[in-house]
């Protein structure tokens, strides 16, 4: 198994372009282990400033979303072509806020996944259950459905450009983290599901990040689980010291 740890900061609708540039500069200097990759996802308007800072660095530039079509009459949307021209290499799709606040369905997310892959972007596909779904015993049912829906029509070859982020909705921005053992159980089940959809070797190489109130104090224990290959970090990625503590979880 040669999976690397992907530590990604999702800045959501935070930081002005000037503030984003300063934080990107700090992320560039953050120490990481040899098996760790750093990624940041600023808001669309901050991407040009951050791209300038990250040029030639070891930090991957990601977007937080993109439109499901390439161009046209879609007021307020941002296309894959625009992102590519700015140097974006990766895109977060299906984040729970996109699903639950903006009503994105698996079908819409799947269109975005296929479009991003067709343009050579790496995709972080977010999945995860709500508290209600967890309490109803539907964790696997929901996560497997989101995997099947989001990855529909994605071939084995394209799976090398996909990472999955398991983010239980009840743990996002709430300070509640799934226990490492609970998170591991879902990650292992999702890896098994991917083996069924593709093959054991695809499942073995796919990175599955955990997201939901990850902090410097809980990162190492989460990353120590067999099937947890990194973190998608919201709140704690907005502060340089706390993101540095997560990036250096193994330090
Ligand atoms: C997220 O929004 O992807 C996230 C995990 O947020 P937080 O770390 O703040 O829970």
Tab-separated table of C-alpha atoms and ligand atoms in Angstrom:
chain	number	residue	atom	x	y	z
A	1	UNK	CA	0.000	0.000	0.000
A	2	UNK	CA	1.487	3.338	-1.012
A	3	UNK	CA	-1.192	5.854	-0.177
A	4	UNK	CA	-0.054	9.326	0.852
A	5	UNK	CA	-1.781	11.413	3.513
A	6	UNK	CA	-3.720	14.256	1.935
A	7	UNK	CA	-4.224	17.167	4.334
A	8	UNK	CA	-6.528	19.696	2.698
A	9	UNK	CA	-7.771	23.009	4.063
A	10	UNK	CA	-11.258	24.026	2.928
A	11	UNK	CA	-11.413	27.749	3.662
A	12	UNK	CA	-15.103	27.990	2.717
A	13	UNK	CA	-16.373	31.602	2.503
A	14	UNK	CA	-13.592	32.988	4.683
A	15	UNK	CA	-10.550	35.223	4.018
A	16	UNK	CA	-10.327	38.179	1.650
A	17	UNK	CA	-7.816	37.873	-1.198
A	18	UNK	CA	-5.163	39.672	0.867
A	19	UNK	CA	-5.777	37.479	3.911
A	20	UNK	CA	-5.838	34.369	1.728
A	21	UNK	CA	-2.463	35.262	0.202
A	22	UNK	CA	-0.934	35.650	3.678
A	23	UNK	CA	-2.316	32.294	4.841
A	24	UNK	CA	-1.166	30.585	1.620
A	25	UNK	CA	2.336	31.920	2.261
A	26	UNK	CA	2.214	30.369	5.732
A	27	UNK	CA	0.960	27.013	4.393
A	28	UNK	CA	3.817	26.967	1.891
A	29	UNK	CA	6.288	27.084	4.745
A	30	UNK	CA	4.599	24.422	6.868
A	31	UNK	CA	6.722	21.366	7.656
A	32	UNK	CA	5.252	18.022	6.663
A	33	UNK	CA	6.312	14.416	6.662
A	34	UNK	CA	7.526	12.809	3.401
A	35	UNK	CA	4.252	10.876	3.001
A	36	UNK	CA	2.019	13.926	3.390
A	37	UNK	CA	0.567	16.189	0.712
A	38	UNK	CA	-0.687	19.705	1.479
A	39	UNK	CA	-3.673	21.203	-0.312
A	40	UNK	CA	-5.699	24.381	0.155
A	41	UNK	CA	-9.059	25.386	-1.265
A	42	UNK	CA	-9.635	29.145	-1.130
A	43	UNK	CA	-12.825	30.814	-2.384
A	44	UNK	CA	-13.014	31.491	-6.128
A	45	UNK	CA	-12.104	35.188	-5.890
A	46	UNK	CA	-9.029	34.387	-3.791
A	47	UNK	CA	-7.687	31.802	-6.251
A	48	UNK	CA	-5.618	34.186	-8.425
A	49	UNK	CA	-3.792	35.668	-5.421
A	50	UNK	CA	-3.212	32.249	-3.880
A	51	UNK	CA	-2.105	30.726	-7.199
A	52	UNK	CA	0.629	33.376	-7.455
A	53	UNK	CA	1.928	32.477	-4.011
A	54	UNK	CA	1.799	28.701	-4.567
A	55	UNK	CA	3.556	28.655	-7.947
A	56	UNK	CA	6.389	26.098	-7.812
A	57	UNK	CA	5.532	25.049	-4.242
A	58	UNK	CA	4.545	21.676	-2.807
A	59	UNK	CA	1.012	22.851	-2.019
A	60	UNK	CA	-1.818	21.756	-4.322
A	61	UNK	CA	-4.340	24.448	-5.232
A	62	UNK	CA	-7.968	23.333	-5.110
A	63	UNK	CA	-11.372	24.907	-5.682
A	64	UNK	CA	-14.330	24.330	-3.370
A	65	UNK	CA	-16.853	23.694	-6.140
A	66	UNK	CA	-17.434	24.231	-9.861
A	67	UNK	CA	-20.321	24.320	-12.327
A	68	UNK	CA	-21.689	21.083	-13.784
A	69	UNK	CA	-21.322	22.373	-17.350
A	70	UNK	CA	-18.405	23.926	-19.206
A	71	UNK	CA	-19.801	27.346	-20.126
A	72	UNK	CA	-22.950	29.246	-21.004
A	73	UNK	CA	-25.834	31.112	-19.411
A	74	UNK	CA	-25.241	30.182	-15.771
A	75	UNK	CA	-25.234	33.405	-13.800
A	76	UNK	CA	-23.047	33.243	-10.717
A	77	UNK	CA	-21.364	29.951	-11.601
A	78	UNK	CA	-17.662	29.228	-12.159
A	79	UNK	CA	-16.482	26.849	-14.851
A	80	UNK	CA	-13.809	24.210	-14.969
A	81	UNK	CA	-12.140	26.124	-17.837
A	82	UNK	CA	-11.785	29.242	-15.685
A	83	UNK	CA	-10.349	27.239	-12.820
A	84	UNK	CA	-7.850	25.414	-15.032
A	85	UNK	CA	-6.582	28.667	-16.547
A	86	UNK	CA	-5.903	29.967	-13.031
A	87	UNK	CA	-3.796	26.927	-12.180
A	88	UNK	CA	-6.323	24.990	-10.092
A	89	UNK	CA	-5.386	21.306	-9.943
A	90	UNK	CA	-8.085	19.809	-7.779
A	91	UNK	CA	-11.727	20.415	-6.849
A	92	UNK	CA	-13.844	19.515	-3.828
A	93	UNK	CA	-17.237	18.200	-4.957
A	94	UNK	CA	-20.302	17.119	-3.040
A	95	UNK	CA	-19.395	18.899	0.192
A	96	UNK	CA	-22.234	18.548	2.695
A	97	UNK	CA	-22.927	22.280	2.503
A	98	UNK	CA	-23.400	21.952	-1.261
A	99	UNK	CA	-25.662	18.923	-0.745
A	100	UNK	CA	-27.706	20.142	2.196
A	101	UNK	CA	-27.710	23.944	1.875
A	102	UNK	CA	-27.655	24.273	-1.911
A	103	UNK	CA	-29.582	21.125	-2.768
A	104	UNK	CA	-26.987	19.372	-4.916
A	105	UNK	CA	-28.073	15.852	-5.761
A	106	UNK	CA	-25.864	12.856	-6.512
A	107	UNK	CA	-26.743	13.345	-10.193
A	108	UNK	CA	-25.501	16.957	-10.216
A	109	UNK	CA	-22.383	15.987	-8.282
A	110	UNK	CA	-21.752	13.126	-10.696
A	111	UNK	CA	-21.941	15.522	-13.680
A	112	UNK	CA	-19.358	17.733	-11.950
A	113	UNK	CA	-17.107	14.775	-11.122
A	114	UNK	CA	-17.068	13.581	-14.740
A	115	UNK	CA	-16.499	17.094	-16.102
A	116	UNK	CA	-13.623	17.748	-13.698
A	117	UNK	CA	-11.980	14.422	-14.592
A	118	UNK	CA	-12.436	15.052	-18.307
A	119	UNK	CA	-10.451	18.265	-17.860
A	120	UNK	CA	-7.690	16.586	-15.887
A	121	UNK	CA	-8.606	17.903	-12.457
A	122	UNK	CA	-8.235	15.738	-9.388
A	123	UNK	CA	-11.512	15.383	-7.453
A	124	UNK	CA	-12.193	15.128	-3.745
A	125	UNK	CA	-15.656	13.564	-3.567
A	126	UNK	CA	-17.277	14.242	-0.187
A	127	UNK	CA	-19.723	11.803	1.327
A	128	UNK	CA	-21.272	11.451	4.764
A	129	UNK	CA	-24.423	10.881	6.739
A	130	UNK	CA	-26.535	13.271	8.815
A	131	UNK	CA	-27.146	12.633	12.508
A	132	UNK	CA	-30.666	11.469	11.736
A	133	UNK	CA	-29.350	8.968	9.198
A	134	UNK	CA	-26.707	7.724	11.674
A	135	UNK	CA	-29.293	7.267	14.401
A	136	UNK	CA	-31.476	5.346	11.963
A	137	UNK	CA	-28.566	2.938	11.337
A	138	UNK	CA	-28.196	4.105	7.734
A	139	UNK	CA	-24.516	5.161	7.658
A	140	UNK	CA	-23.372	2.588	5.095
A	141	UNK	CA	-26.556	2.839	3.091
A	142	UNK	CA	-26.094	6.638	2.732
A	143	UNK	CA	-22.332	6.586	2.121
A	144	UNK	CA	-22.523	3.726	-0.362
A	145	UNK	CA	-25.353	5.479	-2.216
A	146	UNK	CA	-23.302	8.682	-2.439
A	147	UNK	CA	-20.289	6.712	-3.675
A	148	UNK	CA	-22.327	4.911	-6.325
A	149	UNK	CA	-24.110	8.097	-7.378
A	150	UNK	CA	-21.037	10.331	-7.402
A	151	UNK	CA	-18.846	7.806	-9.207
A	152	UNK	CA	-21.411	6.586	-11.743
A	153	UNK	CA	-19.716	6.294	-15.138
A	154	UNK	CA	-16.233	6.925	-13.714
A	155	UNK	CA	-13.852	4.261	-15.015
A	156	UNK	CA	-11.087	2.482	-13.103
A	157	UNK	CA	-8.397	4.521	-14.850
A	158	UNK	CA	-9.912	7.767	-13.605
A	159	UNK	CA	-9.965	6.531	-10.021
A	160	UNK	CA	-6.307	7.544	-9.642
A	161	UNK	CA	-7.578	11.141	-9.821
A	162	UNK	CA	-10.248	10.655	-7.166
A	163	UNK	CA	-9.970	10.986	-3.410
A	164	UNK	CA	-12.925	10.405	-1.122
A	165	UNK	CA	-13.604	12.543	1.948
A	166	UNK	CA	-15.804	10.891	4.552
A	167	UNK	CA	-17.362	13.735	6.483
A	168	UNK	CA	-20.171	12.866	8.869
A	169	UNK	CA	-22.418	15.925	8.601
A	170	UNK	CA	-22.982	16.028	12.368
A	171	UNK	CA	-19.222	16.436	12.921
A	172	UNK	CA	-18.674	19.346	10.522
A	173	UNK	CA	-18.058	22.636	12.314
A	174	UNK	CA	-19.654	21.302	15.488
A	175	UNK	CA	-16.596	20.362	17.526
A	176	UNK	CA	-17.894	16.756	17.568
A	177	UNK	CA	-15.516	14.261	15.986
A	178	UNK	CA	-16.307	10.675	15.147
A	179	UNK	CA	-14.163	8.465	17.370
A	180	UNK	CA	-11.150	7.157	15.445
A	181	UNK	CA	-12.636	3.646	15.667
A	182	UNK	CA	-16.048	4.774	14.355
A	183	UNK	CA	-14.426	6.714	11.511
A	184	UNK	CA	-12.157	3.764	10.696
A	185	UNK	CA	-15.165	1.436	10.480
A	186	UNK	CA	-16.846	3.668	7.883
A	187	UNK	CA	-13.597	4.170	5.942
A	188	UNK	CA	-13.015	0.420	5.833
A	189	UNK	CA	-16.580	-0.203	4.680
A	190	UNK	CA	-16.249	2.452	1.957
A	191	UNK	CA	-12.971	0.948	0.780
A	192	UNK	CA	-14.762	-2.392	0.564
A	193	UNK	CA	-17.542	-0.778	-1.439
A	194	UNK	CA	-14.967	0.694	-3.855
A	195	UNK	CA	-13.387	-2.746	-4.205
A	196	UNK	CA	-16.810	-4.049	-5.221
A	197	UNK	CA	-17.423	-1.196	-7.660
A	198	UNK	CA	-13.906	-1.396	-9.174
A	199	UNK	CA	-11.263	-3.794	-7.888
A	200	UNK	CA	-9.154	-4.566	-4.844
A	201	UNK	CA	-6.217	-2.666	-6.293
A	202	UNK	CA	-8.276	0.482	-6.989
A	203	UNK	CA	-9.658	0.277	-3.451
A	204	UNK	CA	-6.175	-0.199	-2.024
A	205	UNK	CA	-4.808	2.914	-3.692
A	206	UNK	CA	-7.719	5.328	-3.253
A	207	UNK	CA	-7.132	8.013	-0.622
A	208	UNK	CA	-10.000	8.305	1.869
A	209	UNK	CA	-9.785	11.430	4.000
A	210	UNK	CA	-11.711	12.050	7.205
A	211	UNK	CA	-13.374	15.406	7.813
A	212	UNK	CA	-15.286	16.838	10.742
A	213	UNK	CA	-13.732	18.996	13.456
A	214	UNK	CA	-10.185	17.718	12.849
A	215	UNK	CA	-7.709	19.601	15.040
A	216	UNK	CA	-4.013	19.298	15.960
A	217	UNK	CA	-5.068	17.408	19.108
A	218	UNK	CA	-6.993	14.639	17.344
A	219	UNK	CA	-5.249	14.417	13.950
A	220	UNK	CA	-2.553	11.884	14.848
A	221	UNK	CA	-5.003	9.413	16.358
A	222	UNK	CA	-7.304	9.652	13.345
A	223	UNK	CA	-4.421	9.294	10.866
A	224	UNK	CA	-3.161	6.230	12.750
A	225	UNK	CA	-6.222	4.277	11.602
A	226	UNK	CA	-5.540	1.863	8.740
A	227	UNK	CA	-8.052	3.303	6.313
A	228	UNK	CA	-7.801	7.022	7.151
A	229	UNK	CA	-5.495	8.689	4.636
A	230	UNK	CA	-5.661	12.341	5.506
A	231	UNK	CA	-8.035	15.067	6.545
A	232	UNK	CA	-10.338	17.612	4.981
A	233	UNK	CA	-10.164	20.470	7.440
A	234	UNK	CA	-12.559	23.405	7.705
A	235	UNK	CA	-12.341	25.646	10.779
A	236	UNK	CA	-8.849	24.616	11.887
A	237	UNK	CA	-7.418	25.356	8.433
A	238	UNK	CA	-8.169	29.071	8.837
A	239	UNK	CA	-5.505	29.519	11.479
A	240	UNK	CA	-1.887	28.956	10.425
A	241	UNK	CA	-0.789	27.457	13.744
A	242	UNK	CA	-3.595	24.947	13.960
A	243	UNK	CA	-3.335	23.900	10.304
A	244	UNK	CA	0.444	23.515	10.763
A	245	UNK	CA	-0.251	21.234	13.734
A	246	UNK	CA	-2.466	19.016	11.585
A	247	UNK	CA	-0.090	18.986	8.584
A	248	UNK	CA	2.698	17.868	10.935
A	249	UNK	CA	0.496	15.256	12.667
A	250	UNK	CA	3.292	12.685	12.432
A	251	UNK	CA	6.055	15.093	13.465
B	1	LIG	C1	-15.479	20.728	6.279
B	1	LIG	O1	-16.285	21.618	6.110
B	1	LIG	O2	-15.076	20.073	5.303
B	1	LIG	C2	-15.035	20.455	7.641
B	1	LIG	C3	-14.548	19.278	7.907
B	1	LIG	O3	-15.177	21.476	8.562
B	1	LIG	P1	-14.642	21.466	10.090
B	1	LIG	O4	-13.233	20.995	10.066
B	1	LIG	O5	-14.772	22.898	10.528
B	1	LIG	O6	-15.539	20.536	10.848
